[in-house]
Coordinates of C-alpha atoms and ligand atoms in Angstrom, one line a residue:
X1 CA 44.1 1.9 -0.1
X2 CA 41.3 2.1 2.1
X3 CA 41.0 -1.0 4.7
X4 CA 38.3 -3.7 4.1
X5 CA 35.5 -3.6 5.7
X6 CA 34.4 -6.9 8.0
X7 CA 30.6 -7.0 8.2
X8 CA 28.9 -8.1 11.4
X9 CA 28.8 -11.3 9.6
X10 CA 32.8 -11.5 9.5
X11 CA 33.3 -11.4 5.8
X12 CA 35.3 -8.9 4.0
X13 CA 32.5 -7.0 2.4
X14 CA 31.8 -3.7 1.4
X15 CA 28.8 -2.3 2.9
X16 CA 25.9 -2.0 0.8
X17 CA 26.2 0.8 -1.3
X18 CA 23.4 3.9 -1.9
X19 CA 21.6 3.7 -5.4
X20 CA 22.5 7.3 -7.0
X21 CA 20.0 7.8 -8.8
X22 CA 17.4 7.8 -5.8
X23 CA 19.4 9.0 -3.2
X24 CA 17.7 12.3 -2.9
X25 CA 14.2 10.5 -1.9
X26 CA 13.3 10.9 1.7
X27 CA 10.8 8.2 1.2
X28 CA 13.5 5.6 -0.7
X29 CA 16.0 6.7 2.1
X30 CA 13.4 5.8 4.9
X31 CA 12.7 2.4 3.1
X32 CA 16.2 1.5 3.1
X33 CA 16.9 2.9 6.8
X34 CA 13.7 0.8 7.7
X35 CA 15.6 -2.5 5.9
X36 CA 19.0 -1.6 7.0
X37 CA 17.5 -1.5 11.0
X38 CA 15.9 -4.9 10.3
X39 CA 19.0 -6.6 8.6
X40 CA 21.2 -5.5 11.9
X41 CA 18.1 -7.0 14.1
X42 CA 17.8 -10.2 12.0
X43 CA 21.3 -10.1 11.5
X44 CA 20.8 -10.5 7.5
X45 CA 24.2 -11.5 5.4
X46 CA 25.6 -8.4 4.3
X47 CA 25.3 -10.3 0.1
X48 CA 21.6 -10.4 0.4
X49 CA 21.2 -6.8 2.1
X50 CA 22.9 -5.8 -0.6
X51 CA 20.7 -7.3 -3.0
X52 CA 17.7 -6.3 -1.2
X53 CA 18.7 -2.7 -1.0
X54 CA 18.2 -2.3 -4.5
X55 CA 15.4 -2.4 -6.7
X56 CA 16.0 -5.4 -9.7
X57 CA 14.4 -3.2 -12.7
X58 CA 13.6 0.8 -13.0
X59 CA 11.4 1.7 -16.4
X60 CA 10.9 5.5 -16.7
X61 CA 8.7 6.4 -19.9
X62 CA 7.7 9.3 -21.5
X63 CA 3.7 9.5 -22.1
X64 CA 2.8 12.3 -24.9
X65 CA -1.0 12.6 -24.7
X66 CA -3.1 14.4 -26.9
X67 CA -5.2 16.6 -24.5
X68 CA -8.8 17.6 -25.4
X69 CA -8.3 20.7 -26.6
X70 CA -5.5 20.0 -29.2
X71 CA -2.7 20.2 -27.4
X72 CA -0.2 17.3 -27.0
X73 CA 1.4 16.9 -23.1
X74 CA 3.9 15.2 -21.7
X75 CA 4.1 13.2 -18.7
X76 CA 6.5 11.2 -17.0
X77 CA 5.8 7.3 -15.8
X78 CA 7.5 4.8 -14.1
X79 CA 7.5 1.1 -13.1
X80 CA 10.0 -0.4 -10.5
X81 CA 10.2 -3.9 -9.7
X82 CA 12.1 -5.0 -6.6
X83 CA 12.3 -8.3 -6.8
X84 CA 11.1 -11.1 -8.4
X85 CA 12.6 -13.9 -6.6
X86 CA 9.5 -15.1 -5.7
X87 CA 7.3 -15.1 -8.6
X88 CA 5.9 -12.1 -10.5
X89 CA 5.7 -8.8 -9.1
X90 CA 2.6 -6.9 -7.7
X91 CA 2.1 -3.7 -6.9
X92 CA 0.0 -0.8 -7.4
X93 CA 0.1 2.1 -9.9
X94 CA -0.5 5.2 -8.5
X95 CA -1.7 8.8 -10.3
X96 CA -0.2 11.8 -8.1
X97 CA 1.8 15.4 -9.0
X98 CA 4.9 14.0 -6.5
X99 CA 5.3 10.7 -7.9
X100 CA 8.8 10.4 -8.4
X101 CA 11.1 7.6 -9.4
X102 CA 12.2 6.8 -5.4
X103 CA 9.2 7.2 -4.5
X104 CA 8.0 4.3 -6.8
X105 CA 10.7 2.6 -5.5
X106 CA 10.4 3.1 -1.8
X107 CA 6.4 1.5 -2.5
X108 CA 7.8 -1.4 -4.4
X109 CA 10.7 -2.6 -1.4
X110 CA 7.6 -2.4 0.8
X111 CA 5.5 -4.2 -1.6
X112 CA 8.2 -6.8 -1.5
X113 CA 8.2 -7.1 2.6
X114 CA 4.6 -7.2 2.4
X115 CA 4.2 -10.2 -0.1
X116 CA 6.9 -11.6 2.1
X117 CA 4.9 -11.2 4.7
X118 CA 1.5 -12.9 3.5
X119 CA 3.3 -15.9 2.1
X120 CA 2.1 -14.8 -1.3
X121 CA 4.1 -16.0 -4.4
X122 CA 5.3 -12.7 -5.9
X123 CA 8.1 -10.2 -5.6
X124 CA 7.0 -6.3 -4.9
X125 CA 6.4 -3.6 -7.8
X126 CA 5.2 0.2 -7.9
X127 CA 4.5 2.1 -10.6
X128 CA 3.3 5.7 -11.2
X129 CA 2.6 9.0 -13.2
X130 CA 3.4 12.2 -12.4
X131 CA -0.1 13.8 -12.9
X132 CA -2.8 15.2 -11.2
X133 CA -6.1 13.0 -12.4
X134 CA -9.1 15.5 -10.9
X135 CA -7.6 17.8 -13.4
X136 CA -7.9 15.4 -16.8
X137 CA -10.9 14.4 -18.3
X138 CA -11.6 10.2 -19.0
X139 CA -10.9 10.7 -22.0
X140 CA -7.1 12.0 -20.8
X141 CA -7.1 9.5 -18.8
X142 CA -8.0 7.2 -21.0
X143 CA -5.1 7.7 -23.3
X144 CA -2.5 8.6 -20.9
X145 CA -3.2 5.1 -19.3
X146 CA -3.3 3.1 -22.4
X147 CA -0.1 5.0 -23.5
X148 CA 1.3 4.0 -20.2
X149 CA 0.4 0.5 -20.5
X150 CA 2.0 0.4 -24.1
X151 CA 5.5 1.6 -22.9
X152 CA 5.9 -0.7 -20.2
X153 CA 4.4 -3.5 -22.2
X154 CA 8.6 -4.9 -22.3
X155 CA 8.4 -5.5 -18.5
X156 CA 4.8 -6.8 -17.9
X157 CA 3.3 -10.1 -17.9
X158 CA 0.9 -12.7 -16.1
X159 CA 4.4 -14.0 -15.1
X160 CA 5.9 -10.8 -14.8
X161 CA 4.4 -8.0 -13.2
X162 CA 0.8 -7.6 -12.6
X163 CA -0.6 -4.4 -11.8
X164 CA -3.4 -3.1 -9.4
X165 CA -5.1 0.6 -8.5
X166 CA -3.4 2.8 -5.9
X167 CA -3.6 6.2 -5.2
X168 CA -5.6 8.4 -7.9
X169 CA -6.4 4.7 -9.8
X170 CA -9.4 2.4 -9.8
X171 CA -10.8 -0.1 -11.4
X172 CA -11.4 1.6 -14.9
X173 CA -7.9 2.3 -15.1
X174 CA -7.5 -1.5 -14.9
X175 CA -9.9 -2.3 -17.4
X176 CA -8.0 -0.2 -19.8
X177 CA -4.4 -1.8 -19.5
X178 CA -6.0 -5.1 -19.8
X179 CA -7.5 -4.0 -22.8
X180 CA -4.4 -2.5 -24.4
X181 CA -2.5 -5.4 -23.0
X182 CA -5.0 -8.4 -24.3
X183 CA -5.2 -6.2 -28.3
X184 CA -1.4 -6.2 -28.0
X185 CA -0.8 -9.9 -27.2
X186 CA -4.5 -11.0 -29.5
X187 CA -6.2 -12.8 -26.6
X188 CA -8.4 -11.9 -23.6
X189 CA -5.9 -11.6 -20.6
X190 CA -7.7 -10.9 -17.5
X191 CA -4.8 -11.9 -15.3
X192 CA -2.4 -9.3 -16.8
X193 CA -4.3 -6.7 -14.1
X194 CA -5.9 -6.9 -10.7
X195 CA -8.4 -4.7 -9.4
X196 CA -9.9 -4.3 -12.5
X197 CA -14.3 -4.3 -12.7
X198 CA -16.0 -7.9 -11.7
X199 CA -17.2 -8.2 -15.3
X200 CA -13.7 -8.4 -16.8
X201 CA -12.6 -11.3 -14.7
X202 CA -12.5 -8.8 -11.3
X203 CA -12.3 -10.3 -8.3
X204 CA -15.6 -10.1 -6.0
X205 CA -14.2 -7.8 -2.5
X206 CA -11.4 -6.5 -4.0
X207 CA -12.5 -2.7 -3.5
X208 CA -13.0 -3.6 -0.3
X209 CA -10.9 -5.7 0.7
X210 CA -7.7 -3.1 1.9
X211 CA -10.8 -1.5 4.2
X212 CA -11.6 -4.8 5.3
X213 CA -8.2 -6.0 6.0
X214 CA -7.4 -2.8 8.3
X215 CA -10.4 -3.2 10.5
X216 CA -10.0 -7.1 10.5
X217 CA -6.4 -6.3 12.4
X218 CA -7.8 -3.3 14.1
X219 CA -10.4 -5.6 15.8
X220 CA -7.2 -7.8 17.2
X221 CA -5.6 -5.0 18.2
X222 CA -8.8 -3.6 20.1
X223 CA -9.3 -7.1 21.6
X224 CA -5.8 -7.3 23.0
X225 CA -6.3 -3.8 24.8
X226 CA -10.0 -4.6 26.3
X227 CA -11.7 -1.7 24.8
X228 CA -14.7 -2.0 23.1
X229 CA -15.9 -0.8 19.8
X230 CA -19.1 0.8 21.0
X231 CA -16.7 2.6 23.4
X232 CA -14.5 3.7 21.1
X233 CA -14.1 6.8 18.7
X234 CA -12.0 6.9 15.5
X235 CA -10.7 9.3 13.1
X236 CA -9.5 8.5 9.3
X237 CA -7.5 10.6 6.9
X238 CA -7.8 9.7 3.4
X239 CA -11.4 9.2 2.3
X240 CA -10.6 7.1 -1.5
X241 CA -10.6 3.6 -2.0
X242 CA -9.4 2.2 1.1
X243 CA -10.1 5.2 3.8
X244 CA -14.1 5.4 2.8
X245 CA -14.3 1.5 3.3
X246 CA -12.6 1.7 7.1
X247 CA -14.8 4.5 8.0
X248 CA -17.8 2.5 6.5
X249 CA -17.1 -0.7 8.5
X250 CA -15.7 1.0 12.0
X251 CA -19.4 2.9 11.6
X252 CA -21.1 -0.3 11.1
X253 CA -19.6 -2.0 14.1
X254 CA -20.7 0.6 16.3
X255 CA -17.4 2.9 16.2
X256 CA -18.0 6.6 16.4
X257 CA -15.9 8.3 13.6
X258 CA -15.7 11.3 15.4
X259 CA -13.6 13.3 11.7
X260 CA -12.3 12.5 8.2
X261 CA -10.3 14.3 6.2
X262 CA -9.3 14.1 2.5
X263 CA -7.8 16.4 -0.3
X264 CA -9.9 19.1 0.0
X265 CA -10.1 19.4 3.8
X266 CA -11.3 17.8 7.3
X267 CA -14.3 17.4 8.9
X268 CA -15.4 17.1 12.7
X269 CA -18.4 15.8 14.7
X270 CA -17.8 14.9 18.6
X271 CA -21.1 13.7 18.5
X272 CA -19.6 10.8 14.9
X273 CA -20.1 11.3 11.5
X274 CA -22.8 10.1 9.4
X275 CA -20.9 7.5 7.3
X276 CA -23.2 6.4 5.0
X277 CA -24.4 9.9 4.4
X278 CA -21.0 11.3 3.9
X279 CA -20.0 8.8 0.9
X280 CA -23.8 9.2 -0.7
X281 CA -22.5 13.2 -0.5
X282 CA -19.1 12.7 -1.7
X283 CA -19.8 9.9 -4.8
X284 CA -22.4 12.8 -6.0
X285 CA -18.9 14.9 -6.4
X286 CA -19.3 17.4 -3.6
X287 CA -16.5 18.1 -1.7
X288 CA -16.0 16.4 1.5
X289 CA -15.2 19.7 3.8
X290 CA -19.2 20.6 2.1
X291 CA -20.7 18.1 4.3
X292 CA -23.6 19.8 5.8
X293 CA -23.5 17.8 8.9
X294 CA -20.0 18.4 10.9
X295 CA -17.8 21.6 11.6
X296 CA -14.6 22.0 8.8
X297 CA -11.3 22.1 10.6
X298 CA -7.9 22.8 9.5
X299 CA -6.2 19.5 8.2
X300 CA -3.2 19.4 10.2
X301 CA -5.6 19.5 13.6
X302 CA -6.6 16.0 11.8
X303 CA -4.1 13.8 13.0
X304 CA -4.0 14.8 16.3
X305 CA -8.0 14.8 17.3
X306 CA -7.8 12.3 20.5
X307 CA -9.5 8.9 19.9
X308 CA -8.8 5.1 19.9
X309 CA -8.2 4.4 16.2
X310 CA -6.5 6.7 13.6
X311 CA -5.7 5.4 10.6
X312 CA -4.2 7.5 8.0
X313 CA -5.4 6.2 4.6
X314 CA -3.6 8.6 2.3
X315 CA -0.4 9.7 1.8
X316 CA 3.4 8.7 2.6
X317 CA 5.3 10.9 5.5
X318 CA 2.3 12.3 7.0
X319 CA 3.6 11.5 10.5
X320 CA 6.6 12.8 11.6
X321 CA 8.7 14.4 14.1
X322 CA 6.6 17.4 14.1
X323 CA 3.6 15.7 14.9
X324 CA 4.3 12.6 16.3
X325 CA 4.1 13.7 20.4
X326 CA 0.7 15.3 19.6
X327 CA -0.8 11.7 18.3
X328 CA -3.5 11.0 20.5
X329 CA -4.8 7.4 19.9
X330 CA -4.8 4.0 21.3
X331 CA -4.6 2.2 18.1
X332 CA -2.7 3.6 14.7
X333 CA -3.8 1.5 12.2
X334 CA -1.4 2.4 8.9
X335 CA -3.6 1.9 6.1
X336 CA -1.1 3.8 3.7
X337 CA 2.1 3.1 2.6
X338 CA 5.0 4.9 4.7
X339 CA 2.5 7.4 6.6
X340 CA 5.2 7.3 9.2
X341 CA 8.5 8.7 8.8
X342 CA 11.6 6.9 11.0
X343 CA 12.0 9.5 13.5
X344 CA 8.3 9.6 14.6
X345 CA 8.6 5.8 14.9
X346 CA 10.8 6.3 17.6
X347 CA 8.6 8.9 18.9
X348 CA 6.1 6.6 19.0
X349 CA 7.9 3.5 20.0
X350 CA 8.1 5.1 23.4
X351 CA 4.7 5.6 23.8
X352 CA 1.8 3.5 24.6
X353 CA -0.1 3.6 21.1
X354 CA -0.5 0.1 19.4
X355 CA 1.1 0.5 16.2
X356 CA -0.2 -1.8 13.1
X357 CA 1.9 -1.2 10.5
X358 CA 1.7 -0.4 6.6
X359 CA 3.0 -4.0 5.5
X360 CA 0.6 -5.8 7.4
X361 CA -2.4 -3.4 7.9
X362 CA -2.9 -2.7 4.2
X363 CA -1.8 -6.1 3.2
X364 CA -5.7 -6.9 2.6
X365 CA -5.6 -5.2 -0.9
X366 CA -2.5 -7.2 -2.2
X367 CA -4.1 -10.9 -1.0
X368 CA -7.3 -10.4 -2.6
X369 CA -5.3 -9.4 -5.8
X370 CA -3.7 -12.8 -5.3
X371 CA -7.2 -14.3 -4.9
X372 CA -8.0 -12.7 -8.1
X373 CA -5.2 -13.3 -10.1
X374 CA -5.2 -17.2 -9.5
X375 CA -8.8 -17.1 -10.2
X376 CA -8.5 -15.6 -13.6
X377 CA -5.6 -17.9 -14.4
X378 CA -7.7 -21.0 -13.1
X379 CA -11.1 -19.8 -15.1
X380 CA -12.7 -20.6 -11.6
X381 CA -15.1 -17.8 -9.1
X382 CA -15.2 -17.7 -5.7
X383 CA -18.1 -15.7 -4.1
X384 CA -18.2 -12.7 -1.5
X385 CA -18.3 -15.2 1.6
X386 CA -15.1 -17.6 0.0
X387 CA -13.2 -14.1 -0.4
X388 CA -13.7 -13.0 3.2
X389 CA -13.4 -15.6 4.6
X390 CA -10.0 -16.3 3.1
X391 CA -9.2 -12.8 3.6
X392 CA -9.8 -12.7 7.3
X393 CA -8.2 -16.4 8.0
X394 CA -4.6 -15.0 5.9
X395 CA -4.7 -11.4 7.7
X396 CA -5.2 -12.9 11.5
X397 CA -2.6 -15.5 10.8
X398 CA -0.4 -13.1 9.5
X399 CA -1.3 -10.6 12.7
X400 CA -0.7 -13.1 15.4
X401 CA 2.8 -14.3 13.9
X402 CA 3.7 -10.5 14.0
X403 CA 2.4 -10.4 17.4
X404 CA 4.2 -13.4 18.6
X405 CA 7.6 -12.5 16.9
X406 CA 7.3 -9.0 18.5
X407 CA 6.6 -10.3 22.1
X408 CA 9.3 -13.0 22.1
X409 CA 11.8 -11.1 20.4
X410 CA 10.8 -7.6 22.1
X411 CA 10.7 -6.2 18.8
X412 CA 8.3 -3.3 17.2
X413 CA 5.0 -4.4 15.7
X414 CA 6.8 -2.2 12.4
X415 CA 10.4 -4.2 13.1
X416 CA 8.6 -7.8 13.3
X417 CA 6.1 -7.4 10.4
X418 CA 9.2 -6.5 8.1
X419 CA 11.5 -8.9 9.6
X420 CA 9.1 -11.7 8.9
X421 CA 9.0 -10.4 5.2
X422 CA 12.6 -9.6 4.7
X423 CA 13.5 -13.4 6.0
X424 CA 10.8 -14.8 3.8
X425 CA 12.8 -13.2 0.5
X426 CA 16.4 -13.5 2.2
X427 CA 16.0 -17.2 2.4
X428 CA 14.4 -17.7 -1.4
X429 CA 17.1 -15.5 -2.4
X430 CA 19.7 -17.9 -0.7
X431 CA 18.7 -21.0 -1.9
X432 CA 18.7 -19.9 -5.6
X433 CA 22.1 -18.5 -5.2
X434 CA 23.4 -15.8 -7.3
X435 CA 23.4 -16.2 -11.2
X436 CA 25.6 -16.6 -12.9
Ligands
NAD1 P1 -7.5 6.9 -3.5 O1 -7.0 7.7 -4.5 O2 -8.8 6.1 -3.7 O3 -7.8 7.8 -2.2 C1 -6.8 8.7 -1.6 C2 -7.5 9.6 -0.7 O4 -6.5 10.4 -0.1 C3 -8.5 10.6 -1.3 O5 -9.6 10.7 -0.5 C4 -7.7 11.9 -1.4 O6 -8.5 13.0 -1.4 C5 -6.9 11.8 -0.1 N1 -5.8 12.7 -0.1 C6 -4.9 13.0 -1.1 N2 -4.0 13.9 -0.7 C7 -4.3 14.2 0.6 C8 -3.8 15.1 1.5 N3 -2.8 15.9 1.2 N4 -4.4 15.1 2.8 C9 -5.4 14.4 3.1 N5 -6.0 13.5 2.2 C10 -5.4 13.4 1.0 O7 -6.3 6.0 -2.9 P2 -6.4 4.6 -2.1 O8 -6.4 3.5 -3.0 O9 -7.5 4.8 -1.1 O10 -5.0 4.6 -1.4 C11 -4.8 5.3 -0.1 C12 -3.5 4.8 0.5 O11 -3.6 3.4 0.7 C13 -2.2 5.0 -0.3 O12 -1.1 5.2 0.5 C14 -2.1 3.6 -1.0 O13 -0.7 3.3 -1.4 C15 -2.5 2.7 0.1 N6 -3.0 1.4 -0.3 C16 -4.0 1.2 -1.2 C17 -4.4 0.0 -1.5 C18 -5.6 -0.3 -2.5 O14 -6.0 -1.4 -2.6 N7 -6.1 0.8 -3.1 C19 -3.7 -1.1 -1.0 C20 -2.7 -1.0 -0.1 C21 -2.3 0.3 0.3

């Protein structure tokens, strides 16, 4: 019989166990390392580890869509809720070919640490479809979303899980599951989506307010370091919802944003990039590498361009031990989820570069969503200045109790943003006890 094993807390325990089914996910398996290094930090009872290491519901769907020309396809979905301890779960729903179920999964543990984090009142969600949206018409979309919404309609709710855009997703694609949501339950319900357009209960800000949220913590992090913004030179990869918006506000507070990359490819200009001009050319669908005014370089040089703040503003496990000694910045602002795999962590961990990571530099998108969600609830709107202002009061507070938890317990920005989270849930979890 094999030995019982004493946990660091001194109670016969098993360790926490792997979940099968998403063991082969690098980015579920860097989630749970990330947790597993914070638990041993924060010395976490080995019950609630447990519990945290596993997300509380997994919904995969089938969504047959009738395509334009005739044919019917199939696509796969999925919904993951990690925990709702706290309240309802949040989290995004993202439209990508790799979306896979531990991917989902991996998004909603973080989304969990990151509503932790900002003291909001809901566990963390993630959903997704495997699909490639700059190859469907809206129409497609349209029904593939709707569908969507139908066959998780047994795990959503106001009190249940609320969803908001994410990768591929926008506000249209809100407006359509609160449609299909509100004919299926026979009344209006703003509040079962966030994100969604201004006219159907949509928060003022909320496009912006990941964007905003970044450069509110970048502007800490550039204070702490004595450099100025006129000084300073930036470079953003990712140029959707959240990367545009950084690249629009570093260029109006005088940062020159020296190369962008998206999708179709990067662009360069020592000399900084016409913000303004690039979005007008990339909303009138030309591609961003067509932009008249800069030289087209190869997207891996992207990352790796010297300047004071890069913020990757894409995809997951874009920095890693391959590229992680080559990252020239002063600040690395993680506007997407899990850019950063564990072993360039370390890499960077030894190196001078102020890291703001995902859970709190992001965190922006998921308090306006809050913002928004207890305004449709309430029937009440706030305006533009009562959103920022909100906004930038939660996301310093949130900054500077990272910062002070880092300095006095000589953690890592990464290990004292999640720590802060993983207690927050830890000790709700603890004081309802475990049912039955
Ligand atoms: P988006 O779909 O609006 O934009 C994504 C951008 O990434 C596009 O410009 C796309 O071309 C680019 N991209 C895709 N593949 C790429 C690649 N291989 N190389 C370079 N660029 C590539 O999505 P978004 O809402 O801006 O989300 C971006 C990131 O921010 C995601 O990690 C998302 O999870 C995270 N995030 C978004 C929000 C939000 O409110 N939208 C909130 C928190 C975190």
């Amino acid at each position: 019989m094999a030995a019982p094993v004493v946990t660091r807390n001194g109670v016969n325990e098993k360790p926490h166990s792997p979940v099968p089914v998403f063991e082969n996910s690098p980015t579920f398996s860097m989630a749970c390392r990330q947790l597993e290094v914070v638990a041993e930090q924060i010395d976490l009872d080995n019950g609630v580890l447990e519990r945290l290491s596993k997300p509380k519901r997994a919904l995969v769907v089938s969504i047959p869509v009738r395509m334009d020309d005739g044919r019917t396809e199939g696509f796969i979905g999925f919904r993951v809720q990690h925990s709702l301890t706290s309240g309802p779960s949040k989290g995004g729903l993202r439209y990508h070919p790799s979306v896979d179920l531990g991917e989902v999964a991996a998004l909603a543990m973080w989304m969990s640490w990151k509503c932790g984090l900002m003291n909001l009142p809901f566990g963390g969600a993630k959903g997704g479809v495997a699909c490639d949206p700059a190859q469907l018409t809206k129409g497609e979309l349209e029904r593939l979303t709707r569908r969507f919404a139908e066959e998780v309609h047994v795990v959503i709710g106001p009190r249940m899980d609320v969803m908001a855009p994410d990768l591929g997703t926008d506000e249209q694609t809100m407006a359509w599951i609160m449609d299909t949501y509100s004919m299926n339950v026979g009344y209006a319900c703003p509040e079962i989506v966030t994100g969604k357009p201004v006219e159907l209960g949509g928060c003022i800000g909320r496009r912006e307010a990941t964007g905003r949220g970044v450069v509110y913590c970048v502007i800490e992090a550039l204070k702490e370091l004595n450099q100025k913004w006129t000084e300073s030179t930036a470079v953003v990869q990712g140029f959707g919802n959240v990367g545009s918006v950084v690249a629009q506000e570093l260029h109006l507070r005088g940062v020159r944003v020296v190369a962008v990359g998206d999708r179709d490819g990067s662009v360069h200009n020592a000399k900084g990039l016409d913000i303004p001009s690039l979005i007008k050319h990339v909303n009138s669908g030309r591609s961003l590498p067509e932009f008249g005014q800069a030289e087209r370089i190869p997207p891996e040089e992207l990352l790796t361009i010297p300047c004071t703040i890069l913020v990757p503003a894409a995809l997951e496990r874009v920095i890693t031990k391959a590229n992680a000694s080559k990252i020239k910045c002063r600040v690395l602002a993680e506007a997407a989820n899990g850019p950063t795999t564990p072993e360039a962590d370390t890499i960077l961990s030894d190196s001078d570069i102020y890291l703001i990571p995902d859970v709190l530099c992001n965190a922006g998108g998921v308090t306006v969503s809050y913002f928004e969600w207890v305004q449709d609830i309430q029937q009440l709107w706030w305006n533009e200045t009562q959103v920022n202002q909100k906004l930038e009061e939660l996301m310093l507070m949130a900054f500077h109790q990272v910062r002070n938890v880092a300095r006095k317990r000589n953690f890592t920005m990464r290990t004292a943003a999640l720590s802060l989270g993983i207690q927050k849930i830890a000790k709700e979890k603890s004081r309802r006890g475990l049912f039955p």
